[in-house]
Tab-separated table of C-alpha atoms in Angstrom:
chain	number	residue	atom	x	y	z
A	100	UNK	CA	-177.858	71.999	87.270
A	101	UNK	CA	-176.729	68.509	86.044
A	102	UNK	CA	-178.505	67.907	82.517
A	103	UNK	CA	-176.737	68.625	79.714
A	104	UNK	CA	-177.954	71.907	77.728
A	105	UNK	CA	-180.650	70.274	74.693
A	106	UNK	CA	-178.738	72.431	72.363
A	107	UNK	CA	-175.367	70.735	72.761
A	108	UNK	CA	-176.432	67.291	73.307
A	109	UNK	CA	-176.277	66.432	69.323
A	110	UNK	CA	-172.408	67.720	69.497
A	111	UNK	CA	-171.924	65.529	72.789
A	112	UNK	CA	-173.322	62.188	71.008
A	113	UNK	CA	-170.812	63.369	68.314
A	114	UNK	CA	-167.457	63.945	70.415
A	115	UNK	CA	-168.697	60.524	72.665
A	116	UNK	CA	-167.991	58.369	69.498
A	117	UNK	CA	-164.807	59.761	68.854
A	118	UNK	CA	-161.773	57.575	69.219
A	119	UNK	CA	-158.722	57.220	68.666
A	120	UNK	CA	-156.209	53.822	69.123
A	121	UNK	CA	-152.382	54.085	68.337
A	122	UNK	CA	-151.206	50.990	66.210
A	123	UNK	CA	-151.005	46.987	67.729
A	124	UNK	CA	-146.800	47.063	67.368
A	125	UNK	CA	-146.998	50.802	69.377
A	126	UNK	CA	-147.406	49.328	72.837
A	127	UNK	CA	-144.252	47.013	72.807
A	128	UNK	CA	-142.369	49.387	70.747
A	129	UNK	CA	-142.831	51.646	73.591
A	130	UNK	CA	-142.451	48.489	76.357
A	131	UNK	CA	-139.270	47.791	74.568
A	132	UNK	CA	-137.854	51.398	74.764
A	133	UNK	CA	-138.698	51.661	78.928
A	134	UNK	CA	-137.007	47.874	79.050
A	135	UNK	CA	-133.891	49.799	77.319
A	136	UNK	CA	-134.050	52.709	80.090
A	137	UNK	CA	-134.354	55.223	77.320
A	138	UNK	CA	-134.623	58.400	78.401
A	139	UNK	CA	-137.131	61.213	77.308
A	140	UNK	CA	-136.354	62.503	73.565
A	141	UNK	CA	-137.085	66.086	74.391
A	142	UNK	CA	-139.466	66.377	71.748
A	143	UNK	CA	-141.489	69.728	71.848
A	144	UNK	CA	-139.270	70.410	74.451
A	145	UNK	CA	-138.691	74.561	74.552
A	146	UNK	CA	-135.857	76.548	74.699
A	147	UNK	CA	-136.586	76.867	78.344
A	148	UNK	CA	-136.495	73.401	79.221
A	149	UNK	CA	-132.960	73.473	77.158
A	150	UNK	CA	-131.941	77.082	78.888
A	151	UNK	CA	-132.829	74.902	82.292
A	152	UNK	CA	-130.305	72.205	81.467
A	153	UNK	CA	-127.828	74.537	80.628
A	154	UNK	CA	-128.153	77.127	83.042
A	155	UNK	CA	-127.463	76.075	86.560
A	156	UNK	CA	-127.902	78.090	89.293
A	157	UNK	CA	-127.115	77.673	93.118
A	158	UNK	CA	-129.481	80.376	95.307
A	159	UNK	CA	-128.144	80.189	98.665
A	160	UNK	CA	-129.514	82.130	101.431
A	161	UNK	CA	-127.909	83.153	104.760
A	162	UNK	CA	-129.192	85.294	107.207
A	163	UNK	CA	-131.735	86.924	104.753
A	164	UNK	CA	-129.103	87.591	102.005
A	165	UNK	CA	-128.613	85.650	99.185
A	166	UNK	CA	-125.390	84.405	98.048
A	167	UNK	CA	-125.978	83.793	93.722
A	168	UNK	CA	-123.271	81.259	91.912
A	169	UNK	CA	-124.196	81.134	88.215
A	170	UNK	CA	-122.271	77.907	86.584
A	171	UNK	CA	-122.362	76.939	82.776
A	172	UNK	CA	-124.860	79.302	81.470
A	173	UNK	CA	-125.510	79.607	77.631
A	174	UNK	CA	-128.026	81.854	75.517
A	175	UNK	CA	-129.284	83.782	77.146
A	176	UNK	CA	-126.262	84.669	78.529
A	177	UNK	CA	-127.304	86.013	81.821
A	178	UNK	CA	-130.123	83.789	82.398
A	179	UNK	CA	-131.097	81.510	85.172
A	180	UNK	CA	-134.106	79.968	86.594
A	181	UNK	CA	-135.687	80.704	89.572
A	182	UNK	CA	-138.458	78.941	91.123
A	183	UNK	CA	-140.653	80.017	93.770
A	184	UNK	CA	-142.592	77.848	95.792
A	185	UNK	CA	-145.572	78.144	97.407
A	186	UNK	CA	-147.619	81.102	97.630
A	187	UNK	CA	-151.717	81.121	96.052
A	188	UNK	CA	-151.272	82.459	92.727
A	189	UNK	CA	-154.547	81.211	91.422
A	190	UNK	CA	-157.206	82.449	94.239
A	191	UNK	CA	-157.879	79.091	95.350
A	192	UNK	CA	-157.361	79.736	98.923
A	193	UNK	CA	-154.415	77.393	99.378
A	194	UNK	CA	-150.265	78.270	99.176
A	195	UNK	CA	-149.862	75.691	96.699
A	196	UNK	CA	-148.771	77.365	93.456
A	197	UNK	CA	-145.351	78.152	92.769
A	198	UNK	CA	-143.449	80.181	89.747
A	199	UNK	CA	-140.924	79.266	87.702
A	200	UNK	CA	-139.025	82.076	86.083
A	201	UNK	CA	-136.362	81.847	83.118
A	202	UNK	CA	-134.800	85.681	83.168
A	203	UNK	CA	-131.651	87.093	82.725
A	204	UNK	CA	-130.436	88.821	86.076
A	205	UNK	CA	-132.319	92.357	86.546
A	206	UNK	CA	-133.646	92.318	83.160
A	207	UNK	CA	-135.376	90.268	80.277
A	208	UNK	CA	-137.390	87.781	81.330
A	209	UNK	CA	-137.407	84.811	78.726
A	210	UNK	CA	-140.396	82.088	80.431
A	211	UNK	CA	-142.464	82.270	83.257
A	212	UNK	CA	-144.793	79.259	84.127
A	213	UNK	CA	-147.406	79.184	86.473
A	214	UNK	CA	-148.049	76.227	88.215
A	215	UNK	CA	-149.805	74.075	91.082
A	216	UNK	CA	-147.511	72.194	93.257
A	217	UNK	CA	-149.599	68.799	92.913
A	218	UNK	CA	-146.616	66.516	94.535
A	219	UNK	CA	-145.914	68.454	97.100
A	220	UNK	CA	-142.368	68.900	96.761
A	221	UNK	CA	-141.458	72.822	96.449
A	222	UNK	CA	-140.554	72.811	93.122
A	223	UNK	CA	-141.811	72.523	89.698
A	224	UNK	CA	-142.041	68.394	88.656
A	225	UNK	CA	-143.055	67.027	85.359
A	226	UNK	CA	-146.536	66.313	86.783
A	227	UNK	CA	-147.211	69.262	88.268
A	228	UNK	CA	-150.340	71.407	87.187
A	229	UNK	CA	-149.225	73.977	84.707
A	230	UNK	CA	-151.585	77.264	85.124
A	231	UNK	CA	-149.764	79.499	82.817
A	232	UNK	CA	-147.102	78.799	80.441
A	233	UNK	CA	-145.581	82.412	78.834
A	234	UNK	CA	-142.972	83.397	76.770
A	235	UNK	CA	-140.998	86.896	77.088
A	236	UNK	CA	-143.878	89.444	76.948
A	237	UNK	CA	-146.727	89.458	79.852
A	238	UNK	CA	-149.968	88.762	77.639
A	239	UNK	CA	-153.649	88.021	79.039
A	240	UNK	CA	-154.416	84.655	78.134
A	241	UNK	CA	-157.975	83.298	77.475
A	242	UNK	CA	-161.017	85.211	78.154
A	243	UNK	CA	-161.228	87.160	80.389
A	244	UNK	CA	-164.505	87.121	81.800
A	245	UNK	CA	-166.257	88.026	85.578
A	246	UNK	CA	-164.738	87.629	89.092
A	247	UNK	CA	-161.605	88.810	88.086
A	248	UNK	CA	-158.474	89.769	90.563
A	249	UNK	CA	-154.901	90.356	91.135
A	250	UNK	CA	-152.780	88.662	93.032
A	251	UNK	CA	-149.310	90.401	94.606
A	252	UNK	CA	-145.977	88.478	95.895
A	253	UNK	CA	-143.613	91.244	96.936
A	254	UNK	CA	-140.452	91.281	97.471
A	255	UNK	CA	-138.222	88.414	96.384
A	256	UNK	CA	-135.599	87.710	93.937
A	257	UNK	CA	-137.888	86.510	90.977
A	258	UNK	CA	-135.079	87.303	88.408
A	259	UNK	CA	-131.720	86.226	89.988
A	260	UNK	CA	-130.697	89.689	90.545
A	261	UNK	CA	-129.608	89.636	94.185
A	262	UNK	CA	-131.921	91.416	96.177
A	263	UNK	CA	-135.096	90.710	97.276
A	264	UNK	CA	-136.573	93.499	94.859
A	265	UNK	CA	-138.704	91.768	92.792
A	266	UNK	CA	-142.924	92.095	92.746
A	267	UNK	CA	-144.861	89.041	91.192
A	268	UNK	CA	-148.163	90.346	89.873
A	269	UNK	CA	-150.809	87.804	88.573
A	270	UNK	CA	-154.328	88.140	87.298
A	271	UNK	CA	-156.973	85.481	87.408
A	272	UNK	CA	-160.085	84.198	88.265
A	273	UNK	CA	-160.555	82.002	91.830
A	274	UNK	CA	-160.358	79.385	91.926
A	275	UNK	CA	-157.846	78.064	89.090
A	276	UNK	CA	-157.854	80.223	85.799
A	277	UNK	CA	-154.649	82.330	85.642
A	278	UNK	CA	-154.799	84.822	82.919
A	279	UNK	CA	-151.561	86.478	83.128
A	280	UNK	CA	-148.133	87.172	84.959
A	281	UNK	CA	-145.464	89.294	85.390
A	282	UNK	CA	-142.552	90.343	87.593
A	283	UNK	CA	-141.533	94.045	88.250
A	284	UNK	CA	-138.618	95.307	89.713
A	285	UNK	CA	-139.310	97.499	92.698
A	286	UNK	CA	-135.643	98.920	93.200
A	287	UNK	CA	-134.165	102.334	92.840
A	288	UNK	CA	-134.429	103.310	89.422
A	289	UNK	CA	-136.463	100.592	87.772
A	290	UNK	CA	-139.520	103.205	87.371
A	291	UNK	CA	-139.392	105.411	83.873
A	292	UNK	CA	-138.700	108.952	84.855
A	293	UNK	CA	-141.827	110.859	84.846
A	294	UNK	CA	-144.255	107.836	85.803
A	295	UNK	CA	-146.435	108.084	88.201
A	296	UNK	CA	-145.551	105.630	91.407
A	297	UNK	CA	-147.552	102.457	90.607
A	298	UNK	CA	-146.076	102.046	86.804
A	299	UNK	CA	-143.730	99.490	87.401
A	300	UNK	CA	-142.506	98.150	83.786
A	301	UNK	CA	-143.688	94.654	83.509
A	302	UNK	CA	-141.409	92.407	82.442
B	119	UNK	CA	-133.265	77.904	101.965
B	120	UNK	CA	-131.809	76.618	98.615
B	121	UNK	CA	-134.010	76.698	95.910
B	122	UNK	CA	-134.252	73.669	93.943
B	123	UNK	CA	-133.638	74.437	90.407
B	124	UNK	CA	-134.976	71.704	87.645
B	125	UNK	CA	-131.977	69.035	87.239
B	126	UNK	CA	-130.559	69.224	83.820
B	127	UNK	CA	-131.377	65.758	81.513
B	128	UNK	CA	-129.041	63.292	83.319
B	129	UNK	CA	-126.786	61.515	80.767
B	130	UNK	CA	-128.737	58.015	78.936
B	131	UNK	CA	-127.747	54.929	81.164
B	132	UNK	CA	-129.269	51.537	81.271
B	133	UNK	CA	-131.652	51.229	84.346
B	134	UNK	CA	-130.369	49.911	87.207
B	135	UNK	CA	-132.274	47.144	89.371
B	136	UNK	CA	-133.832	48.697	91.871
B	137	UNK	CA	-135.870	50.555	88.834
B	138	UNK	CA	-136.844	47.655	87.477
B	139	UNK	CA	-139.938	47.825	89.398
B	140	UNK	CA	-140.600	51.251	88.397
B	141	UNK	CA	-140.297	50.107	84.558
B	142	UNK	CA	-142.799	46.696	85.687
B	143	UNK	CA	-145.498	49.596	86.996
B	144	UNK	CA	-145.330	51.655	84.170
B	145	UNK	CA	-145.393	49.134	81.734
B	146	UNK	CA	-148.781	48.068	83.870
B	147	UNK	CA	-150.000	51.836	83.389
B	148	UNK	CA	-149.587	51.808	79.655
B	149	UNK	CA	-151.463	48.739	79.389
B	150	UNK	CA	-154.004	50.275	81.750
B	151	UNK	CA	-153.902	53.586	80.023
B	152	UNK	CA	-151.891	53.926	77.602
B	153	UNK	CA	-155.055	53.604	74.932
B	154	UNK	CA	-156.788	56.501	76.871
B	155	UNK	CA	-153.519	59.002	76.802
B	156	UNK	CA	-152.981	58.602	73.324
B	157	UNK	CA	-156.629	59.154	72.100
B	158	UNK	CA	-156.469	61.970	74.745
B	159	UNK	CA	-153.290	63.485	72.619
B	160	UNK	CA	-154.981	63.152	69.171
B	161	UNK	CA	-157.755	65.001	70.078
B	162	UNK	CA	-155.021	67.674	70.286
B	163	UNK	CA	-152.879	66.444	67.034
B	164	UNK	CA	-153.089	66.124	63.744
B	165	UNK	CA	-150.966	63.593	62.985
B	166	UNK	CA	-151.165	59.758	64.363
B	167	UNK	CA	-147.224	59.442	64.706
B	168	UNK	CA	-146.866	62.651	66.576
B	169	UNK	CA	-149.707	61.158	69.077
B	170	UNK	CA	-147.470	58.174	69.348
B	171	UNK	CA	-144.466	60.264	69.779
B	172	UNK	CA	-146.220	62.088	72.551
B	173	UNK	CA	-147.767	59.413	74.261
B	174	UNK	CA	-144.019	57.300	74.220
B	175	UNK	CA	-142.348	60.992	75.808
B	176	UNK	CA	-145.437	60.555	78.825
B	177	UNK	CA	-144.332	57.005	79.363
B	178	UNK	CA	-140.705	58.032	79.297
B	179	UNK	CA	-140.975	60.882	81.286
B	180	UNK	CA	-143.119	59.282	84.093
B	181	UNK	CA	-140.560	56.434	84.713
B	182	UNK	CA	-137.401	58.875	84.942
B	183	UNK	CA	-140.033	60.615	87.565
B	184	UNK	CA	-141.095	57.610	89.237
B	185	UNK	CA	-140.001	58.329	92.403
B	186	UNK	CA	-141.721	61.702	92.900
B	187	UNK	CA	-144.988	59.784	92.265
B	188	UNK	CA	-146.907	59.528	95.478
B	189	UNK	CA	-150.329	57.708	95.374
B	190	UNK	CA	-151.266	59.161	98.479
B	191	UNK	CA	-151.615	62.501	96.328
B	192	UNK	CA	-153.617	61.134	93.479
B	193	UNK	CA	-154.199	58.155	91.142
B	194	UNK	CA	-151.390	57.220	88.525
B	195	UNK	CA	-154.138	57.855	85.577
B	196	UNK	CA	-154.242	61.979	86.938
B	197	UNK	CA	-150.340	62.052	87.349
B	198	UNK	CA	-150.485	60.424	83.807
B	199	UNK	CA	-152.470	62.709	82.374
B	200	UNK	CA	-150.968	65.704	84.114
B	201	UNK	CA	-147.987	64.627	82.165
B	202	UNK	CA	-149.440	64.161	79.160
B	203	UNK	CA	-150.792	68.157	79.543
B	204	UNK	CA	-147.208	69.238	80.118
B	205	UNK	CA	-145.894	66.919	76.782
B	206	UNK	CA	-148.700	68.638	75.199
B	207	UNK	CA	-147.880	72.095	75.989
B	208	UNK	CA	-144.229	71.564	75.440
B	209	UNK	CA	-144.669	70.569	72.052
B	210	UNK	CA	-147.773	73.380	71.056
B	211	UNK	CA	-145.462	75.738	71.570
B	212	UNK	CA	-142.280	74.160	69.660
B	213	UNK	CA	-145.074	73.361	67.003
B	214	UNK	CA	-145.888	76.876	66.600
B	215	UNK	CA	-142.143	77.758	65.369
B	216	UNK	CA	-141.965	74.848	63.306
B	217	UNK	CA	-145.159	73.882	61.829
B	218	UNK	CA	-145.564	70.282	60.401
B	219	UNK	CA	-147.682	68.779	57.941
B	220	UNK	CA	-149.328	65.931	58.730
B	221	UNK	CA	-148.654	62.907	56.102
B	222	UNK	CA	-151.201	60.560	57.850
B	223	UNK	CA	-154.917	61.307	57.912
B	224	UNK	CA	-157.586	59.533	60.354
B	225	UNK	CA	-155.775	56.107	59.845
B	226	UNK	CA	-156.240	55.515	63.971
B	227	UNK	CA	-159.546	56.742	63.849
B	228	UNK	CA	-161.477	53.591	65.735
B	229	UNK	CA	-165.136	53.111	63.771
B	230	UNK	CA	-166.934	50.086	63.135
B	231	UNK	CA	-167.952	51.364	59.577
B	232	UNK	CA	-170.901	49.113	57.645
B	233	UNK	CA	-168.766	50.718	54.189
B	234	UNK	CA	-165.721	52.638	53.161
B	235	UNK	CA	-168.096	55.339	52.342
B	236	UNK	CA	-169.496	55.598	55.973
B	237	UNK	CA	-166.608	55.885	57.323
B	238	UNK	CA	-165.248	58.294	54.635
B	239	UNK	CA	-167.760	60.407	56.113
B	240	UNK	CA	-167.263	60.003	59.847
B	241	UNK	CA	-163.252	60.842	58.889
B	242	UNK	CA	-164.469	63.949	57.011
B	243	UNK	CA	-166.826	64.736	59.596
B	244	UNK	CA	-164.370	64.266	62.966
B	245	UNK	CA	-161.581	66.044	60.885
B	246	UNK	CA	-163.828	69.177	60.838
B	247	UNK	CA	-164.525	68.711	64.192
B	248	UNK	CA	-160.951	68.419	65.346
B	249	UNK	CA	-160.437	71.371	62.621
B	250	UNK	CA	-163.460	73.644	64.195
B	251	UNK	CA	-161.294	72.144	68.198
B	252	UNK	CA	-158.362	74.008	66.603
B	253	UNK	CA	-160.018	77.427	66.800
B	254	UNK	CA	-160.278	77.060	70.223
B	255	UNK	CA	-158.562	78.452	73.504
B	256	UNK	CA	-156.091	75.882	75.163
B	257	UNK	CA	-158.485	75.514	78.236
B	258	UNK	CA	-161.371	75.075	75.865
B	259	UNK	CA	-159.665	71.915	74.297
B	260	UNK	CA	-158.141	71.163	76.894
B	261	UNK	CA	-161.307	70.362	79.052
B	262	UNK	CA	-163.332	68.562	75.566
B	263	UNK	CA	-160.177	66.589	74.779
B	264	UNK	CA	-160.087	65.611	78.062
B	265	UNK	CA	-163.736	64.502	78.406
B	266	UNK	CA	-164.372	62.919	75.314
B	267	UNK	CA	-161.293	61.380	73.938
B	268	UNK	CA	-161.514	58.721	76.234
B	269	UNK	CA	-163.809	57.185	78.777
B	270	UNK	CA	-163.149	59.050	81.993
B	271	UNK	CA	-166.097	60.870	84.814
B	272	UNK	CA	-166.245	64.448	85.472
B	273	UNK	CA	-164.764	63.298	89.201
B	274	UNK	CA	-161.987	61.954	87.221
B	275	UNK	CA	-161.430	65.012	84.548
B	276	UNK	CA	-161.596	67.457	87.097
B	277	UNK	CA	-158.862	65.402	89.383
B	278	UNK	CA	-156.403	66.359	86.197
B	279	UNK	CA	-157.441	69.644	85.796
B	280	UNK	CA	-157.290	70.454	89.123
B	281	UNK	CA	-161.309	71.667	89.324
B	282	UNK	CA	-164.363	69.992	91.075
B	283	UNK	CA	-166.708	67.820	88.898
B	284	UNK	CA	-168.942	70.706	89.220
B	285	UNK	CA	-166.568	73.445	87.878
B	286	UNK	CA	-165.298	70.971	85.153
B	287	UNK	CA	-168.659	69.985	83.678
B	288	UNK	CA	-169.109	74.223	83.399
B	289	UNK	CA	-166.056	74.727	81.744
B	290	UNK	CA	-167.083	71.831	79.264
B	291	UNK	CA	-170.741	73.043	78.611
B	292	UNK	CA	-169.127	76.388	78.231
B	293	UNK	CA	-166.255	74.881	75.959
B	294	UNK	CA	-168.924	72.933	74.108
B	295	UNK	CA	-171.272	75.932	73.069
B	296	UNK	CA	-167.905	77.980	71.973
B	297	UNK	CA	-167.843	74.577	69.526
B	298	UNK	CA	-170.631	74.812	68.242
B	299	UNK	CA	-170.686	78.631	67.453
B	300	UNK	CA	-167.259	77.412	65.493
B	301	UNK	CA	-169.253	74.447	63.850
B	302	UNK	CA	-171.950	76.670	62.159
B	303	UNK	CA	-170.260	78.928	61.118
């Protein structure tokens, strides 16, 4: 089906004569200021873009365990980013999504951003397709809907704890809606006593 | 394998030569869509110099990340746009701690009006539109901001959002009818 629904056509003439232009002197402002090399302002930037910059993390690996050194970190105190790339996250058949956690070691996690590794280059880039964008506590976002299903990564270091303990759990709807994520720890004594086996917190 | 972590802001420095180019091809991208991404932000915005704002950080950001741009994996205008997304998103959710009151009404509002009466009306009538936009789910907007704000095919929509033409003109006849349940009521 290609027409356009009668009922919305009215708001679709509407939204079609909709525009918007930024002043004349706006474009060579703006020429002027990538002349000059300027760099991005940061503007609407998060915290987690400014946690990034200030936390830096090395991961190494070697021979399957990881080696963590933790340099400069601010507020959070603990925190560092880890970013996992590529895996399907969103159903769409392919190993092209990767997550980027900010999370203090073993505990809190602060961001977690879902996204599709458009350039190719293992790691999260300005340009890459952002699925999910989340603050500290897992939340469904958008509607939910039909054809839901969950998707599992388990185990890795998703929080810059050490081990390779750490589940990713993320529920969407193939091929590219991702409603919500979370990581879990898996290791001894990160289940409540008294739950039953498969209520890992969700952090 | 390392993981590569996101670089922190390197320190403001002139460009050197060999980026002149890059600044030459993005100043050719502004002219070639820098019209587009802004509309395409004000859809989203309430205020005209916060749409300039934005659309200056997607210039600014897409030179200091000219080098990870590779043609081969799309066209500049998606990569733009995908940008322009991530701007967007940035500042949503800085916006929602610090909410700002827009000074500026429909002042970049393009409309060959016959009167200043008409086009009164078509600013009342595209602020309640935006407004009614506003009650919205991100991906709802996202997809009718993305459509209508400026002259781009459901090939080309769904290139940014990552979705077939098919799947994209869904989401916006879905999008649309959530509209118009907002819009009457």
């Amino acid at each position: 089906m290609t027409e356009m629904p009668d009922g919305l056509r009215d708001l679709d003439r509407k939204l079609r004569s909709v525009r918007f232009g930024p002043r004349a002197s706006f474009g060579p402002e703006l020429l002027g200021r990538l002349r000059r090399g300027d760099q991005p302002s940061g503007r609407g930037r998060s915290d987690f873009r400014r946690h990034l910059a200030a936390a830096a993390i090395a991961i190494l690996t070697a021979g399957g365990a990881l080696a963590l050194a933790n340099v400069g970190t601010r507020t959070p105190a603990d925190a560092v980013t880890v970013d996992r790339c590529c895996y399907d996250l969103d159903g769409g058949g392919d190993a092209d999504d990767g997550v980027l956690i900010l999370a203090e070691r073993d505990d809190r996690v602060h961001r977690l951003r879902v996204y599709e590794d458009l350039d190719g280059s293992q790691s999260f880039t300005p340009a890459d397709l952002v699925r999910l964008d989340r603050g500290a506590k897992p939340a469904v976002h958008g509607l939910a809907g039909e054809g839901i299903v969950t998707i599992g990564q388990c185990c890795l270091d998703f929080d810059g704890g050490g081990p390779d303990d750490d589940g990713l759990l993320v529920i969407g709807v193939p091929p590219d809606r991702v409603l919500m994520a979370a990581i879990y720890e898996t290791g001894a004594g990160a289940r409540p006593r008294g739950s039953p086996p498969a209520a890992w917190p969700l952090r | 394998m390392p993981r590569q972590m996101l670089d922190p802001r390197p320190a403001e420095r002139p460009l050197e030569t060999s980026e002149k180019s890059a600044e030459g091809i993005c100043r050719g991208w502004y002219e070639a869509y820098g019209g587009p991404l802004y509309s395409y932000l004000r859809f989203h915005l309430s205020s005209p110099d916060m749409a300039e704002d934005l659309t200056a950080e997607v210039f600014l950001r897409a030179l200091k990340a000219f080098s990870r741009f590779d043609p081969a994996l799309g066209s500049p205008r998606a990569w733009l746009f995908r940008i322009a997304q991530n701007v967007l998103r940035d500042h949503q959710r800085q916006a929602r701690r610090r909410p700002m009151v827009p000074l500026a009404g429909m002042r970049d509002l393009e409309y060959e009006a016959p009167s200043p009466e008409e086009r009164l009306l078509w600013e009342e009538e595209v602020a309640s539109l935006l407004a009614a936009m506003g009650e919205l789910s991100p991906g709802d907007r996202e997809v009718i901001g993305l459509c209508y704000s400026c002259e781009i095919s459901m090939t080309d929509a769904g290139e940014i959002l990552g979705l077939s033409a098919a799947a994209t003109r869904t989401r916006l006849w879905r999008a649309l009818g959530r509209l118009r349940k907002v819009l009457v009521r």
